Every structure is written in structure tokens, then in C-alpha cells.
Coordinates of C-alpha atoms in Angstrom, one line a residue:
X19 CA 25.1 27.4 -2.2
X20 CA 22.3 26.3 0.2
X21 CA 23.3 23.8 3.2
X22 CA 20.5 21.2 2.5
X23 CA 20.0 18.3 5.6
X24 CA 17.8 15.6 4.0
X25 CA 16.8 13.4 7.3
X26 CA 15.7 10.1 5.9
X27 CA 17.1 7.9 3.4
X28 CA 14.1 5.9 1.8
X29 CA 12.7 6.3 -1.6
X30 CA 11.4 10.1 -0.9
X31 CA 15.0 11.3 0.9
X32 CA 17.3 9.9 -1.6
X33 CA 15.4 11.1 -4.2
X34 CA 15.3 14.4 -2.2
X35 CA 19.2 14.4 -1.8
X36 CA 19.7 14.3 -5.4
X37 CA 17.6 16.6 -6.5
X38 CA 19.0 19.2 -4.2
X39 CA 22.7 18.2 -5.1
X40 CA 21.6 18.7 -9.2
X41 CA 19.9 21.8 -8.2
X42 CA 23.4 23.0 -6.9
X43 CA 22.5 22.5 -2.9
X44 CA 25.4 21.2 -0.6
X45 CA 23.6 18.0 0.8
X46 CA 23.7 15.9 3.4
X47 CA 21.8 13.1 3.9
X48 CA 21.3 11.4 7.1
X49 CA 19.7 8.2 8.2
X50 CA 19.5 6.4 11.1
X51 CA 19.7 2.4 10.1
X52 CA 23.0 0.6 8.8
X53 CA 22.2 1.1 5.4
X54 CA 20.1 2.9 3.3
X55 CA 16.4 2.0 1.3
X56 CA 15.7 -0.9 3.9
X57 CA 12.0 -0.6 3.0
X58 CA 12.2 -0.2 -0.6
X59 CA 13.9 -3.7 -0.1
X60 CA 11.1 -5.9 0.9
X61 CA 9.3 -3.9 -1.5
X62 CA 7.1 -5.5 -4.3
X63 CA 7.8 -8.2 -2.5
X64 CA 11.7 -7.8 -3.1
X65 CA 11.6 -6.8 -6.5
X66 CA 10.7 -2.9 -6.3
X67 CA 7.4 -2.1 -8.4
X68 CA 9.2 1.5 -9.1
X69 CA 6.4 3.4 -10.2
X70 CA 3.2 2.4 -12.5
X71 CA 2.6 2.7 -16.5
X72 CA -0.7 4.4 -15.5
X73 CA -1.4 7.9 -16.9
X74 CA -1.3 10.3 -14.6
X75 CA -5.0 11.0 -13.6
X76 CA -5.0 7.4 -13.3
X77 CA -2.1 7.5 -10.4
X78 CA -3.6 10.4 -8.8
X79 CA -7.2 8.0 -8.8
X80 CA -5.0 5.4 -7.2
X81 CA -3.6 7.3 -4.1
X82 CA -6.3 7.1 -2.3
X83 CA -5.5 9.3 0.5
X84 CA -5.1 12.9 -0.6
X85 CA -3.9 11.8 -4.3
X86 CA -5.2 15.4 -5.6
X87 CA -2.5 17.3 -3.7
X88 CA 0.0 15.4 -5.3
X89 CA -0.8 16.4 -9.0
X90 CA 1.5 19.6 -9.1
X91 CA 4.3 17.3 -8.2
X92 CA 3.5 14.4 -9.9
X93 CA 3.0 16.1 -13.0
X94 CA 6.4 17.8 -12.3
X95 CA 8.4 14.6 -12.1
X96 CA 5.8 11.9 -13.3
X97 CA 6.3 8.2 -14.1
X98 CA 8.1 9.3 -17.4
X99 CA 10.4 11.0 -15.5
X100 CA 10.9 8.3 -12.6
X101 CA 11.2 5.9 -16.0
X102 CA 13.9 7.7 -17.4
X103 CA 15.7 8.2 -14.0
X104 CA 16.4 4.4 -13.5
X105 CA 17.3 4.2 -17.2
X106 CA 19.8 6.9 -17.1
X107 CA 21.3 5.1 -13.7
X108 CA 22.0 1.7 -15.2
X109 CA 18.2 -0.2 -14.3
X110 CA 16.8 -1.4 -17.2
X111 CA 12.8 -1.6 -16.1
X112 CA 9.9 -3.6 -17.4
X113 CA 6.3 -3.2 -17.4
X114 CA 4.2 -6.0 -16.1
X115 CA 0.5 -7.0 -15.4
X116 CA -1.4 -4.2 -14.3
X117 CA 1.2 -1.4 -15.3
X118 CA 3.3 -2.4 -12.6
X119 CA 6.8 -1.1 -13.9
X120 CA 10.0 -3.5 -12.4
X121 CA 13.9 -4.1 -12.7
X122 CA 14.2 -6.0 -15.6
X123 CA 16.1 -8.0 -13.0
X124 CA 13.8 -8.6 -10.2
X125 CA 16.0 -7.3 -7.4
X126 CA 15.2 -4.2 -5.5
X127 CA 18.6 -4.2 -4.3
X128 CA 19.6 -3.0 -7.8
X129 CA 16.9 -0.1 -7.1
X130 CA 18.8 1.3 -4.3
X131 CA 22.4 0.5 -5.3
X132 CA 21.8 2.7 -8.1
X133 CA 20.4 5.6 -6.3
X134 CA 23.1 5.4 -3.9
X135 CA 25.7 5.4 -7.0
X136 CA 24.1 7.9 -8.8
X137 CA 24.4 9.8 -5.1
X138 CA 27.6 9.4 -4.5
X139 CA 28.5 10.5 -8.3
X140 CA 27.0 13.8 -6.9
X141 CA 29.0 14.2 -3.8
X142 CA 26.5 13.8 -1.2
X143 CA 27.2 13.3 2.2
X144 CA 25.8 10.3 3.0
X145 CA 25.5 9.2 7.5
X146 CA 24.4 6.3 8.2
X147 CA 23.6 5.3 11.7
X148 CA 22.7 9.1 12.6
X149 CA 19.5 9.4 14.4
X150 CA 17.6 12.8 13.9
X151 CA 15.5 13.4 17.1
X152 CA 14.0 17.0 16.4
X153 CA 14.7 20.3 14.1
X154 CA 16.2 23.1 15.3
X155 CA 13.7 26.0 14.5
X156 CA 14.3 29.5 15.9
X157 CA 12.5 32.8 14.7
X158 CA 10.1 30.7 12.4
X159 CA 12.7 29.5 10.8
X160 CA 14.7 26.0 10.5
X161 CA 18.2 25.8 11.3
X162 CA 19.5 22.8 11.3
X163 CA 18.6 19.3 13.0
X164 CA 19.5 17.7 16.8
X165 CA 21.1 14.3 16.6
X166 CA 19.9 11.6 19.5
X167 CA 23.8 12.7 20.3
X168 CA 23.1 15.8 21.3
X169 CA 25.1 17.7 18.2
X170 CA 22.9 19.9 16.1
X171 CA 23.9 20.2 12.2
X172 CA 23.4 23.6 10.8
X173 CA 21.3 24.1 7.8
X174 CA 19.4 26.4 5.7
X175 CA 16.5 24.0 4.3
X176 CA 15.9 20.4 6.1
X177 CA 13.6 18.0 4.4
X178 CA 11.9 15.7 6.3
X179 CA 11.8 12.1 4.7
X180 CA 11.8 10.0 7.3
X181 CA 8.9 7.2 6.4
X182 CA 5.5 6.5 8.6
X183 CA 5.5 3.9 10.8
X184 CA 5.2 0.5 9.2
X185 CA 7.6 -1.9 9.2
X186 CA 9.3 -0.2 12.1
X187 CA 12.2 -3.3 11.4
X188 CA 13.7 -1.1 8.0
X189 CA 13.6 2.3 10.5
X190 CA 10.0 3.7 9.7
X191 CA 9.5 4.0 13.6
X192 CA 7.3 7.4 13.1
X193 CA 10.3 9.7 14.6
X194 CA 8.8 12.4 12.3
X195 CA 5.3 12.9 13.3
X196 CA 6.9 13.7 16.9
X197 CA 9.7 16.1 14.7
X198 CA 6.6 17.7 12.7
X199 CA 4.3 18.3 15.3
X200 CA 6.7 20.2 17.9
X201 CA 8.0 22.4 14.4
X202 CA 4.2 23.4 14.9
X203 CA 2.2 21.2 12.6
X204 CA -0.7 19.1 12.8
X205 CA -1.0 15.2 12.3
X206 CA -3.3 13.7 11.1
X207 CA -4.4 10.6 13.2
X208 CA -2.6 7.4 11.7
X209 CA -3.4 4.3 10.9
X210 CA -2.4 1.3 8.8
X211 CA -3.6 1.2 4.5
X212 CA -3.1 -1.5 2.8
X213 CA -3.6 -4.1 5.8
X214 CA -4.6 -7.5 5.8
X215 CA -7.9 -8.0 7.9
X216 CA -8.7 -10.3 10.7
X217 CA -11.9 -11.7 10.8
X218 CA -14.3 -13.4 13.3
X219 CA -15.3 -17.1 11.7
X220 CA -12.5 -19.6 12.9
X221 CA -12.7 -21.8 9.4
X222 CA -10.1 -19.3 7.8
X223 CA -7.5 -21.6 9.7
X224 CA -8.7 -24.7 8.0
X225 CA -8.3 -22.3 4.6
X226 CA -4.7 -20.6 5.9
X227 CA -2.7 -20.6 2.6
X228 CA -5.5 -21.2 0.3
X229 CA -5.2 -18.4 -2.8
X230 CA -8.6 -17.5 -5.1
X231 CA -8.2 -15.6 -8.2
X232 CA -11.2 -14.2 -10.1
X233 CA -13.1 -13.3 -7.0
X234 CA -15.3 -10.2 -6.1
X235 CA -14.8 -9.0 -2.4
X236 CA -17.4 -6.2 -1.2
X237 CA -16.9 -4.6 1.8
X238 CA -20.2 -3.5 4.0
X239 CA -21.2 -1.2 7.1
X240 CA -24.4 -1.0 8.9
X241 CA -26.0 -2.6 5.7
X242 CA -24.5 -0.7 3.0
X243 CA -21.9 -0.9 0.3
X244 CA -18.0 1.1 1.2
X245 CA -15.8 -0.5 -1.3
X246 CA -15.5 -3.5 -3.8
X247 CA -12.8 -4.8 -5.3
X248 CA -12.1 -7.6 -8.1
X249 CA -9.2 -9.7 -8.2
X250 CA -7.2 -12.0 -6.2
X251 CA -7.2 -12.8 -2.5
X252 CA -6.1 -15.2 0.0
X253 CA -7.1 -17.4 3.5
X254 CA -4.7 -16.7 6.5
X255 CA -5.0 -17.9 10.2
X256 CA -6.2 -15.0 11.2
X257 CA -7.9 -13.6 8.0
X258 CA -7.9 -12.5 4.6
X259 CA -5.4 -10.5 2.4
X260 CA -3.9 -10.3 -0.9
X261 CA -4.2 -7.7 -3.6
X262 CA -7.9 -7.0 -3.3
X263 CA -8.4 -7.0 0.6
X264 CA -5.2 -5.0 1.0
X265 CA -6.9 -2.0 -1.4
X266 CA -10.2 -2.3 0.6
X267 CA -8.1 -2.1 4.0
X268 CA -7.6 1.2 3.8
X269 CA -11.8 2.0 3.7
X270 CA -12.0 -1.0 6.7
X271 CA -9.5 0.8 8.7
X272 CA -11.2 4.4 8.3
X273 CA -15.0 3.1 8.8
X274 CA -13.1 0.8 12.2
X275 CA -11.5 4.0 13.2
X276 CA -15.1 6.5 12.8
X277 CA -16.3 4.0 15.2
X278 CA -18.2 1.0 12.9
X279 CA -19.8 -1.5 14.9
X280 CA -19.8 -4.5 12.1
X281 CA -18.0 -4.8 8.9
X282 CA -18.9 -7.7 6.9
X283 CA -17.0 -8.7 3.8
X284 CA -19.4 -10.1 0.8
X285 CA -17.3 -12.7 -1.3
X286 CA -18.2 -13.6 -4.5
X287 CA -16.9 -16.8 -5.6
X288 CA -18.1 -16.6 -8.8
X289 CA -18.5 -13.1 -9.9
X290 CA -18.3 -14.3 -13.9
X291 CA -21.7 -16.1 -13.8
X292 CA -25.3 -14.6 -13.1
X293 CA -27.5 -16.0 -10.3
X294 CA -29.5 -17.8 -13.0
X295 CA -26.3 -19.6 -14.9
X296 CA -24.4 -20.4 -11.1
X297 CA -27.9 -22.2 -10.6
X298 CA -28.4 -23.8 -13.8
X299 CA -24.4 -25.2 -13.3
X300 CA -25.3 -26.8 -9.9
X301 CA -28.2 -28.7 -11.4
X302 CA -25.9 -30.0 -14.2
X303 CA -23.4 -30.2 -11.5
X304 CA -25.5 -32.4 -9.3
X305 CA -26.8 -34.4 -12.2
X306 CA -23.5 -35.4 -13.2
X307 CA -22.6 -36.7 -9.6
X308 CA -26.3 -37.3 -8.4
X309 CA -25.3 -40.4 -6.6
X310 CA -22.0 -38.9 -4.9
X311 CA -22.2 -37.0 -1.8
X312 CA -22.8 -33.2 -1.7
X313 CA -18.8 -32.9 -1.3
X314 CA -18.1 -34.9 -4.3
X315 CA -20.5 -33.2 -6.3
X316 CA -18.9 -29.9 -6.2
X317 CA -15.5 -30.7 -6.9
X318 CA -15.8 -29.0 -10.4
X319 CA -17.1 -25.8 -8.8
X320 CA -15.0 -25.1 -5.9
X321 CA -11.5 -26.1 -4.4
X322 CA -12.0 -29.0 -2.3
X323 CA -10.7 -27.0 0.7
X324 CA -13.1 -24.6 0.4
X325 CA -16.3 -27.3 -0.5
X326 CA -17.4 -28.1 3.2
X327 CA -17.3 -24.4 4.2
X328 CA -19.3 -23.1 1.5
X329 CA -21.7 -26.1 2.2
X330 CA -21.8 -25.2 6.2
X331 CA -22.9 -21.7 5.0
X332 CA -25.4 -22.4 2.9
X333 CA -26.6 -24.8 5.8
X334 CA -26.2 -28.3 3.5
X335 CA -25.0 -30.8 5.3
X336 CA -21.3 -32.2 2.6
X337 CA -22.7 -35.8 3.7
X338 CA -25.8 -36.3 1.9
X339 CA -25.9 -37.4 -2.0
X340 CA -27.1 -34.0 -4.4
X341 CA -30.4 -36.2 -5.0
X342 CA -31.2 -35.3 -1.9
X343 CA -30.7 -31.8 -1.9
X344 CA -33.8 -29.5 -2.2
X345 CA -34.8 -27.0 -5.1
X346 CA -34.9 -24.5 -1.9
X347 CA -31.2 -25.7 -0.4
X348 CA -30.0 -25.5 -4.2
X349 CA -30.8 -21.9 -4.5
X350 CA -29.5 -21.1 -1.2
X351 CA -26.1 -22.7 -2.3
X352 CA -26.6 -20.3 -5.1
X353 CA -26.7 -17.4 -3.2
X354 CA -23.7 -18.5 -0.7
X355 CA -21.4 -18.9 -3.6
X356 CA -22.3 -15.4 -5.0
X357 CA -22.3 -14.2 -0.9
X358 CA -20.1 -15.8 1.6
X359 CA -19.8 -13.9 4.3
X360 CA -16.8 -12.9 6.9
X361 CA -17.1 -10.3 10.1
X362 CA -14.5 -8.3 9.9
X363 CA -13.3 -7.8 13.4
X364 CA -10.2 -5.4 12.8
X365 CA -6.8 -5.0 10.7
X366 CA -3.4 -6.6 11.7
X367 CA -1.1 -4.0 13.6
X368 CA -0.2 -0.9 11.8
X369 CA 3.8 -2.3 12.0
X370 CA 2.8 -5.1 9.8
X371 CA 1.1 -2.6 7.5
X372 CA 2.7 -1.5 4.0
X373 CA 2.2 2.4 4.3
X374 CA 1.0 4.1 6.9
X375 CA -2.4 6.5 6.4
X376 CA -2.1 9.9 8.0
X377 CA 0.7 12.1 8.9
X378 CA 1.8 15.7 8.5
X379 CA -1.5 17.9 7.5
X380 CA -1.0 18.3 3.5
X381 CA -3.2 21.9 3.9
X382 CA 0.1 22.9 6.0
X383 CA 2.4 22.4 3.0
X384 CA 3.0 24.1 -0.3
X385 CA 1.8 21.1 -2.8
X386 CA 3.9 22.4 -5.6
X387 CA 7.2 22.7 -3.5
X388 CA 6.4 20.6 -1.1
X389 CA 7.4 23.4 1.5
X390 CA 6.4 24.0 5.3
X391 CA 3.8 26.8 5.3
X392 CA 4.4 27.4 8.9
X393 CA 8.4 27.0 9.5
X394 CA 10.5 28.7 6.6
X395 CA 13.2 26.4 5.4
X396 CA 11.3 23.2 5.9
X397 CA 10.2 20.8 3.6
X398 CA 8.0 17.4 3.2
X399 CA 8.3 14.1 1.2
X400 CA 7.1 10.6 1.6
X401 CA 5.1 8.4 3.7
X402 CA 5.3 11.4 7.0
X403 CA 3.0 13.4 4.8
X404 CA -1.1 12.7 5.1
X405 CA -0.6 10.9 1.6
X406 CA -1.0 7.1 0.4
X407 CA -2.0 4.7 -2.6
X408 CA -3.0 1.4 -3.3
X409 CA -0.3 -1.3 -4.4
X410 CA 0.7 -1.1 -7.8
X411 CA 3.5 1.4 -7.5
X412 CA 1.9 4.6 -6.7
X413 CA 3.3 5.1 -3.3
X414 CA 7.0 5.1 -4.8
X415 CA 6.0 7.2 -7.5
X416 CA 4.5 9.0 -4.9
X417 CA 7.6 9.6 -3.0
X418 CA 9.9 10.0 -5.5
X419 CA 7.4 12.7 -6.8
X420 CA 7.0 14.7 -3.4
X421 CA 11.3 13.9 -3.1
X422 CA 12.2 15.3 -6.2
X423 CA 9.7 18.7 -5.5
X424 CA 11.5 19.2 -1.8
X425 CA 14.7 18.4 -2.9
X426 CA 14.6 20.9 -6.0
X427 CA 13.1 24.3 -3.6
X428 CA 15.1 23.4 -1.2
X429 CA 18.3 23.9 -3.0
X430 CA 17.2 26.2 -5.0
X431 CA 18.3 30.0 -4.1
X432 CA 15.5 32.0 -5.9
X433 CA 13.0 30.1 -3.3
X434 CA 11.8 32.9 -0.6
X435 CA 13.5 32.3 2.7

């Protein structure tokens, strides 16, 4: 029976731990906060989106960063599988909008306390409180781990699972790009995905809190189209996020980091009507109000919040009655309500960030195993790997995927030492 050290107990490393205990591994599982699956708390905004109804080439699509290594391992243990594994542990699941798979109760908390039952029905050893500061690797080969303590626990495999470094609060503090790198791999340079973005224009304060649905966000460098997205959005004080702006942060963030001098985010406020049918609703708009001021006579088009912004845009001053805007200033309304504009000057920190891009170079691991290709014994899963997806729940299925791979070979006695 193989002495298994799972260091990291999010999603990936529980998951890890019991498939290494099912696989017949003595397992220990070690973690370095109070309690276990901190971050899979907060997420889905504390109700755990678990994985996503999706097919599977539809998954891969949506992990944008190096999705295509996943697919041994996510067709090994796909959303079937991750479906069936909640089920079986007492969390009835729903499907929701978008695919989006939840607790039938809501509470993530339910999520975890199941993994950690369905652990404890397998008689892992469970730490808490343990910090990991490197592997012990002699010969090429691992050996065990070295606690900040000093001890050093002896093992024949060790999967590394220890998160990326957002929300550095629930323990992802990026320990194991250090752990990786001194093993002898490569990281990848990281950075925050799925980010909101700040921008330049100071009128996102007057908007802070101010939610759009239906909305087309575009996302341009030097002139030409990255990224667009469809969907819903929202005014901060410093920004933009929500759904769509988090999935084009991760493009913002790569473009920012290759050394972009101007980002501009195109908003279309009205993606549903053509340039000629916005125009011919402005008249009837205007018409309907033509003795009001411009203000009043867009209250059917716009929320009012928003009016005098759109109007400072398009270079109309909101005071004047719509009789006395002209044909030209009526079609340049047009065009702002189809094009608003931001200058996106950067992301918000990478600790504020929902997964982290980057990590341990996937060309340096064994994508159907999940196995080190440089240090015998060693294995991958989770946000540490160069590996990420849009929201939605790809990056737990994600995880639990790349867990369940590293947690079976490393168990598993056949496996070349």
C-alpha cells in the first residue's frame, strides 16, 4: 500500500485524497488553514456552482487557459461523474441558467461537509493547521514533504493541491509555485483571470452599483477586436465587472501583461436593435417627449442613472428640449448607445481575483495522470497548474477532474516508480 501526502485541501486535494484512499493508497491529507474548502465556500457566490451541464468539448472550450490538456482527465472523471459523486454523498444538485449545476440547497457548506464525510468514511488522515513549506526530493525522486515545523513526513507519491494565489484569506497564498519550482519545474508567469477591471473615466462612481443585463461588451487593442462578450455587467467605483467583464478579464490581463498601451472597452447598450431601428426609436422617442428636456426624453431608453452620461458622450448637452436636438447630434446618440466607450487602465489585484492564470508548466506533467515528468512520485491538481476557465463551473470541474487523475496514479501500485 502506497504512503500518499496530498498537500492541499481545496476542491482538487480532497478530491485527490479520496481517490487515492478508493484506489487502496494510505492517505494523508494536510492543509494549512483551520478548516478545510475555505475557497469552495465563497464560491458561486456561497452556493458552490459544482461543475457545469455542458458537454464535454463544451467545458474544454470554456477553460480558457490550456483547456485541451485537460481532456484525458476530464473525460476520465467528467461532469457525469462529478454529478454522480455528490449524489452518492448525500447533495442533491440542480441545474440552473446557463448549465450551472448547484446544491439543491444553495449552501456550499454542504459541498464540503460532504467531501469531508465521505473522507472520513475512508479513513483519511486529515491535518489541519499543517503548513507544507517544500518537498523532499532526493535521487529524482519525492520522498515526503517539510512542514514550516521543520518535520518532514515520509511518502511515496505527494500531490500538490495547494490553490493559486487568489483570495490569499481561504489559504491560496501561492506556497506551491515556490514548492514546484525548487522540485525543478517551470512556472508560468501568473496573473489574475476572471478580474474585475478598472477603468480611467471617473463617472463609473456616479454609476457604482448600477447592473445592465442584455448588453454587448467588446474588448479592443491598438484598434482591433480581442474578445466580446454578451450578457450582464455592472458599474463599480473603480470599474466594471460582472459575468461578461470577468470572462473578458482574462484577454485584458494577457494583452496588459504583453505590454498593451490602451485597452478600450466598446459597450453596446443596445445590442438587440440595428443602427437604423435604435435611430428610428430616438425619433419616436423624442417625438413623444419633444417638449421635455433631452433627460426626460430618454427615460424609456435608458436607466435614468445612466441618461446624462450617455448624453455627455455623445456631446448633447441633458438640458436642452429633443426639438432642439439636430438630425447630426441624433445620430451621434445613435452611435454612443451602440459604442460607449471606457479606457481600461488595468485589473484589480490578483488577491481579489477568482482563479489565478499561470502556474506549474502543463508540458512538465503527464496530462492523463497528472504526474510530474521531472520528479518521480510527484503529482499535480488544481489551480497551481497553468490551467483556468471562465465562471460557470468549469474551474471545479476542472479540479476535481485533474484531483481525481492524481489521486488515482498516485495510489495506484502498477504506476512506474
Amino acid at each position: 500500500m502506497k504512503r500518499v501526502v496530498v498537500v492541499g485541501a481545496g476542491p482538487a486535494g480532497m478530491m485527490a485524497a479520496i481517490a487515492a484512499a478508493e484506489h487502496e493508497g494510505s492517505v494523508l491529507l494536510l492543509e494549512k488553514m483551520p478548516r478545510a474548502g475555505r475557497k469552495m465556500m465563497i464560491t458561486g457566490k456561497g452556493r458552490c456552482n459544482v461543475t457545469s451541464a455542458d458537454d464535454t468539448a463544451d467545458i474544454i472550450k470554456n477553460i480558457a487557459g490550456n483547456g485541451r490538456f485537460l481532456n484525458s482527465v476530464i473525460r476520465a472523471f467528467d461532469n457525469a461523474a462529478v454529478m454522480a459523486f455528490f449524489e452518492n454523498v448525500g447533495v442533491p444538485l440542480k441545474t440552473e441558467r446557463g448549465n450551472r449545476v448547484f446544491p439543491q440547497s444553495d449552501r456550499a457548506v454542504d459541498v464540503v461537509d460532504a467531501m469531508m464525510r465521505r473522507l472520513r468514511d475512508l479513513h483519511v488522515e486529515l491535518r489541519t493547521n499543517t503548513h507544507v513549506r517544500a518537498l523532499v526530493v532526493t535521487d529524482g525522486a519525492i520522498r515526503g514533504v517539510r512542514l514550516e515545523s521543520g518535520d518532514t513526513v515520509a511518502a511515496d507519491a505527494v500531490v500538490l493541491a495547494v490553490g493559486g494565489a487568489s483570495y490569499p484569506l481561504t489559504g491560496s497564498t501561492g506556497d506551491g509555485y515556490a514548492m514546484a519550482r525548487d522540485a525543478g519545474h517551470h512556472i508560468v508567469p501568473i496573473f489574475p483571470a476572471l478580474v474585475p477591471l478598472c477603468t480611467a473615466e471617473g463617472w463609473v462612481r456616479d454609476v457604482q452599483g448600477l447592473s445592465l443585463r442584455n448588453v454587448r461588451a467588446a474588448l479592443y487593442s491598438a484598434g482591433k477586436k480581442q474578445a466580446e462578450e454578451f450578457g450582464e455587467m455592472m458599474f463599480t467605483h473603480f470599474g466594471v465587472t460582472g459575468p461578461i467583464i470577468l470572462r473578458l478579464s482574462r484577454r485584458a490581463a494577457e494583452l496588459m501583461n504583453g505590454g498593451a498601451d490602451t485597452l478600450t472597452l466598446n459597450l453596446n447598450l443596445k445590442p438587440a436593435l440595428s443602427y437604423e431601428v435604435l435611430h428610428a426609436r430616438i425619433e419616436r422617442d423624442f417625438s413623444k417627449y419633444e417638449r421635455k428636456q433631452v433627460r426626460n426624453g430618454m427615460i424609456d431608453l435608458l436607466p435614468k442613472r445612466l441618461i446624462d452620461i450617455v448624453l455627455g458622450a455623445a456631446q448633447i448637452s441633458p438640458e436642452r428640449t429633443t426639438g432642439q436636438v439636430s438630425a447630426k447630434e441624433r445620430n451621434r446618440l445613435a452611435q454612443t448607445l451602440q459604442a460607449l466607450l471606457l479606457t481600461i487602465t488595468g485589473t484589480r489585484p490578483l488577491a481579489e481575483a477568482i482563479v489565478t492564470a499561470g502556474g506549474v508548466e502543463t508540458r512538465e506533467i503527464d496530462p492523463r495522470t497528472m504526474a510530474s515528468k521531472i520528479v518521480r512520485g510527484l503529482y499535480f491538481a488544481g489551480e497551481v497548474v497553468d490551467v483556468d476557465g471562465f465562471t460557470g463551473g468549469y474551474n471545479l470541474q476542472a479540479a476535481f477532474s485533474m484531483g481525481y487523475a492524481a489521486g488515482k496514479y498516485s495510489a495506484d501500485d502498477t504506476e512506474s516508480e
